[in-house]
PDB file of C-alpha atoms in Angstrom:
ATOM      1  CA  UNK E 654      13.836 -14.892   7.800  1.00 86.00           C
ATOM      2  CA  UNK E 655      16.693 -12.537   6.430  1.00 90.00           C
ATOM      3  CA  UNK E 656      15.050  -9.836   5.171  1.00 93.00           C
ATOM      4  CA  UNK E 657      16.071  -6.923   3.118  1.00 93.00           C
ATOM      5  CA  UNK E 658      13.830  -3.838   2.209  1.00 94.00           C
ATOM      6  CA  UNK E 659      14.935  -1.750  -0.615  1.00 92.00           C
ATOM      7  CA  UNK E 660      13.741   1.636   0.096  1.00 89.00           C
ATOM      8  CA  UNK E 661      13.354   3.649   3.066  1.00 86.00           C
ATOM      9  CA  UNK E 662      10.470   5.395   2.748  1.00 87.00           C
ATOM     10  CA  UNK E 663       6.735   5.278   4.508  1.00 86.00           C
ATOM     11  CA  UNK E 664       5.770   1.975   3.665  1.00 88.00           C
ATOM     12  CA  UNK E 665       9.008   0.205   4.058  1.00 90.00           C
ATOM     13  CA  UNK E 666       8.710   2.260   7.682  1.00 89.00           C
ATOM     14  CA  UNK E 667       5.337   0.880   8.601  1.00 89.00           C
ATOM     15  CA  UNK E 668       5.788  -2.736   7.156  1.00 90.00           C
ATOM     16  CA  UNK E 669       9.106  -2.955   9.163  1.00 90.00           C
ATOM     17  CA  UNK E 670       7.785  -1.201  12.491  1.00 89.00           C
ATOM     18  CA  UNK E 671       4.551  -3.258  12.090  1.00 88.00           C
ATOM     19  CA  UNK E 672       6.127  -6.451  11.564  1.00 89.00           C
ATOM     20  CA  UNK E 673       9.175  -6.099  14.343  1.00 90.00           C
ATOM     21  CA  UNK E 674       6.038  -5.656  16.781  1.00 88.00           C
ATOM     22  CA  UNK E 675       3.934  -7.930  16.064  1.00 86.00           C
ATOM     23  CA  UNK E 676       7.350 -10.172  16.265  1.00 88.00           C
ATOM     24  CA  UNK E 677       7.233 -11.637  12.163  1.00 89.00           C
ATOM     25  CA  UNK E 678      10.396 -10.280  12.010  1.00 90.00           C
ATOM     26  CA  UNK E 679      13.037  -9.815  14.195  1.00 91.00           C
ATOM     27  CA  UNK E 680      15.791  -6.259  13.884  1.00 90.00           C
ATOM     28  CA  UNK E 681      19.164  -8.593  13.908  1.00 89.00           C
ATOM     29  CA  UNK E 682      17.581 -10.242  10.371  1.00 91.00           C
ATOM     30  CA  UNK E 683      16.293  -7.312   9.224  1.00 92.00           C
ATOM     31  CA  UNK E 684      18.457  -4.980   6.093  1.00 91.00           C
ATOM     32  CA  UNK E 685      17.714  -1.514   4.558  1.00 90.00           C
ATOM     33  CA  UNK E 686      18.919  -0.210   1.725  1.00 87.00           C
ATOM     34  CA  UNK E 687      18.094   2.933   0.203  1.00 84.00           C
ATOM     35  CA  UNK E 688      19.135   4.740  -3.028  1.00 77.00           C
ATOM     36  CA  UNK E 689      19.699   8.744  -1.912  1.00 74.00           C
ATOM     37  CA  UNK E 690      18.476   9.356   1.081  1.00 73.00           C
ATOM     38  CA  UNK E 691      21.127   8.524   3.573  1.00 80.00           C
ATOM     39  CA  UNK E 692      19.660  10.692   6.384  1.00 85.00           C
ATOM     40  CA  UNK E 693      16.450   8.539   5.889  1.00 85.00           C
ATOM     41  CA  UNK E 694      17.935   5.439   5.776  1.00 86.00           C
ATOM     42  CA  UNK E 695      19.530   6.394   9.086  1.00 87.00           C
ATOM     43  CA  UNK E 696      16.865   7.320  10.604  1.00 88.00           C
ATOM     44  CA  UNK E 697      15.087   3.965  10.254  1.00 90.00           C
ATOM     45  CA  UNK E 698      18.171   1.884  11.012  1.00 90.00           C
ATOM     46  CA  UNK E 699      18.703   3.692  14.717  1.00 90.00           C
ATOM     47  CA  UNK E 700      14.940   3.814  15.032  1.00 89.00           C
ATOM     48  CA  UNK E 701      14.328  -0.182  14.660  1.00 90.00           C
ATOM     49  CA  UNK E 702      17.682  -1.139  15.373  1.00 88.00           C
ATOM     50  CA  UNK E 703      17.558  -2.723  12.044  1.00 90.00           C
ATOM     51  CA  UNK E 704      21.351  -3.194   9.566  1.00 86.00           C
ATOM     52  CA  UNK E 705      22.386  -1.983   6.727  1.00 84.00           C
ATOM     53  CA  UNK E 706      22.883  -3.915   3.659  1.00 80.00           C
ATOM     54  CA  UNK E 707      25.695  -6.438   3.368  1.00 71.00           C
ATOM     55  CA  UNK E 708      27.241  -6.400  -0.205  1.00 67.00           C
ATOM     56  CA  UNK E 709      28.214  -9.917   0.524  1.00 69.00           C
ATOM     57  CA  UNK E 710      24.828 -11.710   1.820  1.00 80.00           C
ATOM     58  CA  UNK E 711      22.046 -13.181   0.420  1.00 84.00           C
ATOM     59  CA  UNK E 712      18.293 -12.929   1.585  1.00 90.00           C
ATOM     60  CA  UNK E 713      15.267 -14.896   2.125  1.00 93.00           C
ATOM     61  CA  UNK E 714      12.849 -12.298   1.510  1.00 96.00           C
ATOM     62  CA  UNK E 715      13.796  -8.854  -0.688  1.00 95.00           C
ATOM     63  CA  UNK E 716      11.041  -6.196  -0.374  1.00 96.00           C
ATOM     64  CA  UNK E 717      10.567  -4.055  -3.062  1.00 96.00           C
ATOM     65  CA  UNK E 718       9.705  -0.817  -1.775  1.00 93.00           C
ATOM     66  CA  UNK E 719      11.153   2.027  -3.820  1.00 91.00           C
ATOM     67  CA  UNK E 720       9.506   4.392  -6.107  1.00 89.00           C
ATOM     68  CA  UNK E 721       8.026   2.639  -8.939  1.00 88.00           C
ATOM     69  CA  UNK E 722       9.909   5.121 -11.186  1.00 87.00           C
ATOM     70  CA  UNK E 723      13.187   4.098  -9.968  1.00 89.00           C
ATOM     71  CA  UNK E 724      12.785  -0.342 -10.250  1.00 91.00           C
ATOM     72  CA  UNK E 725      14.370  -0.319 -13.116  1.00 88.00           C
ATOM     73  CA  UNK E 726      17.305   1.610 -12.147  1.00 87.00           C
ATOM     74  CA  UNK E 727      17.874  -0.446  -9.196  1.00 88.00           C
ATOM     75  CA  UNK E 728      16.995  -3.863 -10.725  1.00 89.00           C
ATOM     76  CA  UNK E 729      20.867  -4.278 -11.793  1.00 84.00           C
ATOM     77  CA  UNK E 730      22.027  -3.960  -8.098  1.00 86.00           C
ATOM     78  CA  UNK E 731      19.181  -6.539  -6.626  1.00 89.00           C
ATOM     79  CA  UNK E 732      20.658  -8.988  -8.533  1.00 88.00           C
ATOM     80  CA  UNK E 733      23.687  -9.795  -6.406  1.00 86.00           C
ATOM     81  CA  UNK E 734      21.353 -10.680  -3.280  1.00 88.00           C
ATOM     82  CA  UNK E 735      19.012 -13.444  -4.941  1.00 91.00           C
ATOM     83  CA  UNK E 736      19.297 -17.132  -4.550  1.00 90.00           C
ATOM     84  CA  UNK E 737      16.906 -19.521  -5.740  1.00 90.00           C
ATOM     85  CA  UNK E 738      15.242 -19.439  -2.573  1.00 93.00           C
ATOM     86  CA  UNK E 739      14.301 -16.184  -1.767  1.00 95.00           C
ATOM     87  CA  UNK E 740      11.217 -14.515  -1.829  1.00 97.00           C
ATOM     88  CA  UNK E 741      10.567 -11.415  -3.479  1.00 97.00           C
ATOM     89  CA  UNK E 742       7.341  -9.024  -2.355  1.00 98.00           C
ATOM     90  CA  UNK E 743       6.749  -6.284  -4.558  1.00 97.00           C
ATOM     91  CA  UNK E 744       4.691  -2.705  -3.120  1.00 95.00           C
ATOM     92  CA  UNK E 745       5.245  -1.274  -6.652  1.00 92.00           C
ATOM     93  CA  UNK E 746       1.870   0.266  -7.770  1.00 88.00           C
ATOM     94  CA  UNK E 747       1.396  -1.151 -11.317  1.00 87.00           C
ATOM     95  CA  UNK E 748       5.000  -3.482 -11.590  1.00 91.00           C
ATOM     96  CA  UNK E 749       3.219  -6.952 -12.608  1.00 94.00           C
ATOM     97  CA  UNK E 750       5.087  -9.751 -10.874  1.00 96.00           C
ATOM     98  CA  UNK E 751       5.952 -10.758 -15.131  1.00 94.00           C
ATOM     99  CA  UNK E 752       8.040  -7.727 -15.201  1.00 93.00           C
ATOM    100  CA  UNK E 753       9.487  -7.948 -11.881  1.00 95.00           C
ATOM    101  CA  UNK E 754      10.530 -11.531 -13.024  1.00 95.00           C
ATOM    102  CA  UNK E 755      11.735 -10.681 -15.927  1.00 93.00           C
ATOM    103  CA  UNK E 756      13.925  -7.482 -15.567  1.00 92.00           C
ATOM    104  CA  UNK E 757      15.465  -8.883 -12.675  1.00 93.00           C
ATOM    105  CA  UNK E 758      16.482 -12.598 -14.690  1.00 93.00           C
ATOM    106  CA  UNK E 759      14.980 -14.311 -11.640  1.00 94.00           C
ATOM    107  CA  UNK E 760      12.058 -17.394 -11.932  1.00 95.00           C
ATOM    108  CA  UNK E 761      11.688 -18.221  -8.181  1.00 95.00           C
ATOM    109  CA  UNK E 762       8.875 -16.804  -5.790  1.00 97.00           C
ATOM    110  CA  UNK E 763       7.470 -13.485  -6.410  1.00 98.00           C
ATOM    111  CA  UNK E 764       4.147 -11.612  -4.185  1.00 98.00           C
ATOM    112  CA  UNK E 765       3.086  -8.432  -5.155  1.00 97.00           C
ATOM    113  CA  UNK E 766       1.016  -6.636  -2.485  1.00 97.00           C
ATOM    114  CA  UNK E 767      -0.825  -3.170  -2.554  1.00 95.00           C
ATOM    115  CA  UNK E 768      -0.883  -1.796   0.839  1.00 94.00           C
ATOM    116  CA  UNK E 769      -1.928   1.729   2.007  1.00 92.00           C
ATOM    117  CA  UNK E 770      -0.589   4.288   4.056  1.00 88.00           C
ATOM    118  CA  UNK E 771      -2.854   3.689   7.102  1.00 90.00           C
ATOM    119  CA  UNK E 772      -0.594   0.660   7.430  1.00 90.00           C
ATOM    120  CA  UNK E 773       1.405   3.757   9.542  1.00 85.00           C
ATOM    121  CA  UNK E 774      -1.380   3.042  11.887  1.00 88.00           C
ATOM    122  CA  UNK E 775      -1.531  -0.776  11.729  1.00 89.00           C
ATOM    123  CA  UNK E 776      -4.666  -0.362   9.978  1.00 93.00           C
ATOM    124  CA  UNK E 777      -3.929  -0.869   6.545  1.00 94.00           C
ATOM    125  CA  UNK E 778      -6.245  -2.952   4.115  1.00 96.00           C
ATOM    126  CA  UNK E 779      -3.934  -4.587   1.397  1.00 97.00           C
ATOM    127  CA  UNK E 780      -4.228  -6.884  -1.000  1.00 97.00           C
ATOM    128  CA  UNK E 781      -1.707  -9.776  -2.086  1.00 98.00           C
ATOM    129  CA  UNK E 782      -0.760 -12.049  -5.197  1.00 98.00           C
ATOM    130  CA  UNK E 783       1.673 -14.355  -5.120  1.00 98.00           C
ATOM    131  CA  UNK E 784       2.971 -16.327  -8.050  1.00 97.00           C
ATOM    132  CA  UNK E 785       3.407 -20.103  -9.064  1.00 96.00           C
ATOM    133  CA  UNK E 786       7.093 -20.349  -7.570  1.00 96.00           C
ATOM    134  CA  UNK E 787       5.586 -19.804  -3.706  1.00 96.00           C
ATOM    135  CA  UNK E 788       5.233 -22.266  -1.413  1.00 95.00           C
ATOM    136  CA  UNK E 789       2.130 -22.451   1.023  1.00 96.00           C
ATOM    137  CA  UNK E 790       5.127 -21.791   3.735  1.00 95.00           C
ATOM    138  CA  UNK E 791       6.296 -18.647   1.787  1.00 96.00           C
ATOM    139  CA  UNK E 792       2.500 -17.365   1.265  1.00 97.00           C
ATOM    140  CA  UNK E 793       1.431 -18.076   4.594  1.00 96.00           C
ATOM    141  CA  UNK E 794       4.419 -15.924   6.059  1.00 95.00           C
ATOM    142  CA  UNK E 795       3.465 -13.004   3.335  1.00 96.00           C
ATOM    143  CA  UNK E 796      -0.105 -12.762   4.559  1.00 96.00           C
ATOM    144  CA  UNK E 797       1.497 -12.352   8.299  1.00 94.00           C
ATOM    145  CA  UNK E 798       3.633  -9.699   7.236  1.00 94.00           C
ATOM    146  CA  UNK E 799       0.762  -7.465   5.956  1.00 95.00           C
ATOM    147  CA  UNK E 800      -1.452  -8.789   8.746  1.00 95.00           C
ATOM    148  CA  UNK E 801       1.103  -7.334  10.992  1.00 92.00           C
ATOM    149  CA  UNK E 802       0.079  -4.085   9.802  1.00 92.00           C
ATOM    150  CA  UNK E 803      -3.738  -4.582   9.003  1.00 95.00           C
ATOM    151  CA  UNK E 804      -5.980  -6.785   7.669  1.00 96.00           C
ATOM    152  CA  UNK E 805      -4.806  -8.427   3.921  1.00 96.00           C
ATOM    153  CA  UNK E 806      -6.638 -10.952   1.369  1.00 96.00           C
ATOM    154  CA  UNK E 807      -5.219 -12.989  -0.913  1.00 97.00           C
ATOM    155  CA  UNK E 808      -6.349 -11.827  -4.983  1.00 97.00           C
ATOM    156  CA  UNK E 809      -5.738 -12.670  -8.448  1.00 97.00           C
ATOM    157  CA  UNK E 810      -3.441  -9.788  -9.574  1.00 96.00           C
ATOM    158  CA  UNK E 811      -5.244  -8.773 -12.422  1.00 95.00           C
ATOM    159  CA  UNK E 812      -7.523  -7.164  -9.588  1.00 96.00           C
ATOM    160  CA  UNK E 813      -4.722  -5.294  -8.236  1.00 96.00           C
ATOM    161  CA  UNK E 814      -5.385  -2.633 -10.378  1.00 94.00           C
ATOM    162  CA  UNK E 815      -8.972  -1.915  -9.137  1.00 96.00           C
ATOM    163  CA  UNK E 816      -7.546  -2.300  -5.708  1.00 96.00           C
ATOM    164  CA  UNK E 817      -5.252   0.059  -6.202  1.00 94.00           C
ATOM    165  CA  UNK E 818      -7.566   2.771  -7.161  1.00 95.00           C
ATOM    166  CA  UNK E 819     -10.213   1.501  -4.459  1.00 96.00           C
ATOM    167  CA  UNK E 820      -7.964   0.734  -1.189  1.00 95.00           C
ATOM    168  CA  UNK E 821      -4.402   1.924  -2.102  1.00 93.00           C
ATOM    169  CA  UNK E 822      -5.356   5.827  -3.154  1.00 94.00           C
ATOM    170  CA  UNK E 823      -8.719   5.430  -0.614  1.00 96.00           C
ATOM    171  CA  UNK E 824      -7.111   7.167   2.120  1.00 95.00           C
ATOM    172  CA  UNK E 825      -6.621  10.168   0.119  1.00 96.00           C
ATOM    173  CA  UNK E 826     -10.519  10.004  -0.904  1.00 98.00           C
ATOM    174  CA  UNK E 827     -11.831  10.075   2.980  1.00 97.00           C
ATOM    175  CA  UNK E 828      -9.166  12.906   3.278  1.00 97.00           C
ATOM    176  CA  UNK E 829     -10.792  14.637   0.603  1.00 98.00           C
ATOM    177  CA  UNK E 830     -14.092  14.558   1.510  1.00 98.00           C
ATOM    178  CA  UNK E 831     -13.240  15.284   5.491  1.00 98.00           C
ATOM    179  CA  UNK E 832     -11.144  18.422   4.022  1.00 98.00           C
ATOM    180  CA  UNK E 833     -14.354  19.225   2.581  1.00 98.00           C
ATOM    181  CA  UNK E 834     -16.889  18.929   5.525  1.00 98.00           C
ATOM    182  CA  UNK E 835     -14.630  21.087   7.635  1.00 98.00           C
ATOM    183  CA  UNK E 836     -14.412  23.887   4.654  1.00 98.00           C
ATOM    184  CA  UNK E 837     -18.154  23.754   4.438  1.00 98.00           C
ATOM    185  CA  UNK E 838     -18.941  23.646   8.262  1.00 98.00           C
ATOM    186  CA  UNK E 839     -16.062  27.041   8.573  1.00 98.00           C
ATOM    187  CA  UNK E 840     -17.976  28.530   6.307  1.00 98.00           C
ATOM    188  CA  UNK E 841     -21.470  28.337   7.415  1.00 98.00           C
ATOM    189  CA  UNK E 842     -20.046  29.353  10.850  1.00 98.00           C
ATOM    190  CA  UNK E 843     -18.135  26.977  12.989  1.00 98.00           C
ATOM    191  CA  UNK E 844     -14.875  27.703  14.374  1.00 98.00           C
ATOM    192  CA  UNK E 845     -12.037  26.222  12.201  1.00 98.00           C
ATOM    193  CA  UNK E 846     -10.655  23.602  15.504  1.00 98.00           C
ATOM    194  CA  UNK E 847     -14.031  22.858  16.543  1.00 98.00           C
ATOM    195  CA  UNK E 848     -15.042  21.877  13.201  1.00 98.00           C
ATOM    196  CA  UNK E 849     -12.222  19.476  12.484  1.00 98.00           C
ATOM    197  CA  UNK E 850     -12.337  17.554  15.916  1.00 98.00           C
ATOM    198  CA  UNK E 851     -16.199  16.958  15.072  1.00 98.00           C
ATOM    199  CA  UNK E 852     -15.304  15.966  10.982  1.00 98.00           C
ATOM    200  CA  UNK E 853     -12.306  13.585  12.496  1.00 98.00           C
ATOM    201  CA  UNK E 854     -14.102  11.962  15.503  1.00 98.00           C
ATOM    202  CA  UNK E 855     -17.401  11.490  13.046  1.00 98.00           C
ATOM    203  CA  UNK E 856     -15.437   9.503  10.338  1.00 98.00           C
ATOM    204  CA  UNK E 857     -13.276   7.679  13.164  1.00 97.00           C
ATOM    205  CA  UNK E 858     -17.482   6.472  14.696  1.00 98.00           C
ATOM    206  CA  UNK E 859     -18.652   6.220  11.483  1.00 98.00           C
ATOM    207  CA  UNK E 860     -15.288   3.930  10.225  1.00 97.00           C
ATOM    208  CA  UNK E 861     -15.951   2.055  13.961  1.00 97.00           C
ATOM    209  CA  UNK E 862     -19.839   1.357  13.248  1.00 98.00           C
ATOM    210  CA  UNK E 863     -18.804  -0.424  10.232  1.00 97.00           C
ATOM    211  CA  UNK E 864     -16.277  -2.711  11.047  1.00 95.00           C
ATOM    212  CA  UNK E 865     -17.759  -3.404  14.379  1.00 97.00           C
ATOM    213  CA  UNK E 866     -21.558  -3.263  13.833  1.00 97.00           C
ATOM    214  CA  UNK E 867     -21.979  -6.052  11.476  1.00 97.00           C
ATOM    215  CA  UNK E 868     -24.141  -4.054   9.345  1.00 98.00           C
ATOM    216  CA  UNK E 869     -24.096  -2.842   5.566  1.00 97.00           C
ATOM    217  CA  UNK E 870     -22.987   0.639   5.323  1.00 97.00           C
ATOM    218  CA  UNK E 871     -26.616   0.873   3.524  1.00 97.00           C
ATOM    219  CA  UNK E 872     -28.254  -0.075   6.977  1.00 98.00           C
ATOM    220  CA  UNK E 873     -26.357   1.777   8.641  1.00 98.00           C
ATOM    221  CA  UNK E 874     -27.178   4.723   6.422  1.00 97.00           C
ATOM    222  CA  UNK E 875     -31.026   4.368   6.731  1.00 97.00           C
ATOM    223  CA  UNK E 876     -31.013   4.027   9.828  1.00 97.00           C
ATOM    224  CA  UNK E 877     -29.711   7.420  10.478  1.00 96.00           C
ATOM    225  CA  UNK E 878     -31.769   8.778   7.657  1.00 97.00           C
ATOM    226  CA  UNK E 879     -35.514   9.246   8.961  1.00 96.00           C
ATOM    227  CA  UNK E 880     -38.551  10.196   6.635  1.00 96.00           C
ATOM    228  CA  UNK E 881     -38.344  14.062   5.800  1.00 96.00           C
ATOM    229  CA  UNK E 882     -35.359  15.051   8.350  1.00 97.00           C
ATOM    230  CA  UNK E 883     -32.126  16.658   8.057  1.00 97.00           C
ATOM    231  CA  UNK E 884     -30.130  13.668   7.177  1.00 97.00           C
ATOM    232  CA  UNK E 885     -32.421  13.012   4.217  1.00 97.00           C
ATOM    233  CA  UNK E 886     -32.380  15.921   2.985  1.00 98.00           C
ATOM    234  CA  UNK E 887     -28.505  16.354   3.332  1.00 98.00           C
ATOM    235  CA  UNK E 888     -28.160  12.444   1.303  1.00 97.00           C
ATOM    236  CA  UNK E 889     -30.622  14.563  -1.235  1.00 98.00           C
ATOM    237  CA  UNK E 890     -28.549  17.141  -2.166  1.00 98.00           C
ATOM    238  CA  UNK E 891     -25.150  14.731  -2.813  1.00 97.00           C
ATOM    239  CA  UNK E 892     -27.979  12.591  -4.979  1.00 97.00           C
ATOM    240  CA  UNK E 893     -28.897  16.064  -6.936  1.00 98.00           C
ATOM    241  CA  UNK E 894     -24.851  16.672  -7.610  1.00 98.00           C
ATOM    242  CA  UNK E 895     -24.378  12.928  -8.684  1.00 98.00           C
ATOM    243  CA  UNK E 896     -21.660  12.562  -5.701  1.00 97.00           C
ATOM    244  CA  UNK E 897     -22.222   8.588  -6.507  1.00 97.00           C
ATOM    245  CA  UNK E 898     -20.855   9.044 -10.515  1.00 98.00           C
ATOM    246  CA  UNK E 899     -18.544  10.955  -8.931  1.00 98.00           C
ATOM    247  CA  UNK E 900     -16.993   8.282  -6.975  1.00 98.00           C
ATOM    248  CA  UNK E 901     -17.612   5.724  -9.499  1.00 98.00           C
ATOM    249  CA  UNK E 902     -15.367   7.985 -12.236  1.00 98.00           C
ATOM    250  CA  UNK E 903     -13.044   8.749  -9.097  1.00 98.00           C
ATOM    251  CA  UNK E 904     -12.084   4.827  -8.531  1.00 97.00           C
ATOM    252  CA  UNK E 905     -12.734   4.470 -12.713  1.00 97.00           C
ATOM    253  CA  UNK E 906     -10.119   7.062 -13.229  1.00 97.00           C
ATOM    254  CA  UNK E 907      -7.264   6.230 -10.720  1.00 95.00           C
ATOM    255  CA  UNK E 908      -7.764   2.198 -11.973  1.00 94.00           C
ATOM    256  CA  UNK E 909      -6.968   3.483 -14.901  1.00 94.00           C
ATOM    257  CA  UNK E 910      -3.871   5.528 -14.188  1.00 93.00           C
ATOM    258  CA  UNK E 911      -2.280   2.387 -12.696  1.00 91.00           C
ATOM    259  CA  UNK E 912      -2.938   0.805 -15.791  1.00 91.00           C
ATOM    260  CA  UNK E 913      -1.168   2.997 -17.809  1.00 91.00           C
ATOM    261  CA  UNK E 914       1.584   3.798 -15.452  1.00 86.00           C
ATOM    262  CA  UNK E 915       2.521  -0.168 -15.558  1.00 85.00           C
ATOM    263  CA  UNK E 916       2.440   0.303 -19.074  1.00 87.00           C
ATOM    264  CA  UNK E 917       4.380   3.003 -19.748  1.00 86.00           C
ATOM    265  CA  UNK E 918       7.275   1.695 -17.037  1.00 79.00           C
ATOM    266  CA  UNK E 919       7.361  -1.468 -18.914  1.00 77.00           C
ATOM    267  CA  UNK E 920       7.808   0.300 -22.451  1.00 79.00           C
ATOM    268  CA  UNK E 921      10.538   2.141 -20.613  1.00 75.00           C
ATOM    269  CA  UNK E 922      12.525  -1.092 -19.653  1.00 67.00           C
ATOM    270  CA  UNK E 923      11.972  -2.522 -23.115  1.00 67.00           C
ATOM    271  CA  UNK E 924      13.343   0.281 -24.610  1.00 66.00           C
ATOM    272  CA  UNK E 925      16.874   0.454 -22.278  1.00 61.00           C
TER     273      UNK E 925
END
């Protein structure tokens, strides 16, 4: 599959490294484009062997993986590189595939896909739509691609929204609250490196006893948590500051943001 990914940044970096190991794609069908950054884009072409873009070709697969801000700027210049039979996959946080379709004059086969940035790591957990135009060949080789770099599930993409806010931005929430373990256990007297080896190797077990357990993350919890001990009186205290509301607003908030940021991009092409 000739495959071109517009944009040069982290996720076009872990898609492309992900996917070049796991052998869905291979570096001498592989483009990169990016707008500004030419030391970047560089970078990434000597690191995967990969080519730059060829003016004259056309693709089987464009990935969209810009800045959301800057689609419509590049949608003129995409254009030149579509055929009826390529496939476009979108990573654009709150582009429906509608827009995509229409600001770029194309009807054939579009997936949008919300990854996150763990797929770095090959353990990303993304979520795909794919519209009407795709054929089971086409969505079949999507879900590898994001498989390459984690685990992915196929959703309507009036979900993607939620998802977003839940699995897209959810690496910055664990980050948040192990930044906040290690402040608290500095603080009440542990050395600042010995801290932050025990906060990072008890959310790597903790993220372990989950996916390999079997269990609910609610048995898990209780059985850790015995009658009148430390962690039940620790799960007490984040009960007293309503640390649950918290996290429901958190995910509530963030959904909406991606709501609104779709919206106000669209408005933006409408108006230009």
């Amino acid at each position: 599959m000739k495959t071109l990914f517009i944009g040069a940044g982290s996720m076009a970096h872990a898609l492309m490294g992900g996917a070049l190991k796991a052998g869905v794609l291979n570096s001498g069908e592989v483009y990169v484009t990016n707008r500004s950054n030419k030391e970047r884009l560089n970078e990434i072409m000597q690191e995967f062997c990969v080519r730059k873009v060829n003016l004259e070709e056309e693709y089987d697969v464009i990935v969209l993986a810009m800045k959301p801000k800057d689609f419509h700027e590049a949608a003129e210049s995409i254009t030149p590189y579509l055929s009826e039979h390529t496939l476009i996959i979108s990573v654009l946080a709150g582009i429906t595939m509608e827009h995509i379709s229409d600001k770029l004059t194309f009807k054939g086969a579009i997936a949008r896909a919300m990854p996150n940035t763990s797929a770095a790591m090959g353990k990303s957990a993304t979520a795909v739509s794919f519209n009407h135009s795709l054929s089971n060949s086409q969505k079949q080789w999507t879900k590898t691609l994001f498989q390459s770099v984690g685990i992915a599930a196929e959703v309507e993409e009036e979900k993607l929204d939620l998802i977003t806010a839940l699995s897209g931005s959810g690496p910055a929430y664990i980050y948040y609250v192990a930044e906040i373990l290690k402040h608290a256990a500095v603080e009440l007297g542990l050395e600042e490196d010995l801290a932050e080896s025990l906060v990072t190797q008890t959310i790597a077990g903790a993220s372990a006893m989950l996916s390999e357990s079997g269990l609910e993350a609610v048995e898990l919890r209780n059985n850790v948590t015995s009658a009148g001990g430390t962690t039940e009186a620790g799960i007490a205290a984040l009960e007293d500051f309503q640390v649950k509301e918290a996290f429901f607003q958190c995910i509530t908030s963030a959904k909406n943001r991606s709501q609104v940021l779709g919206s106000e991009l669209k408005k933006q092409s409408m108006k230009k």
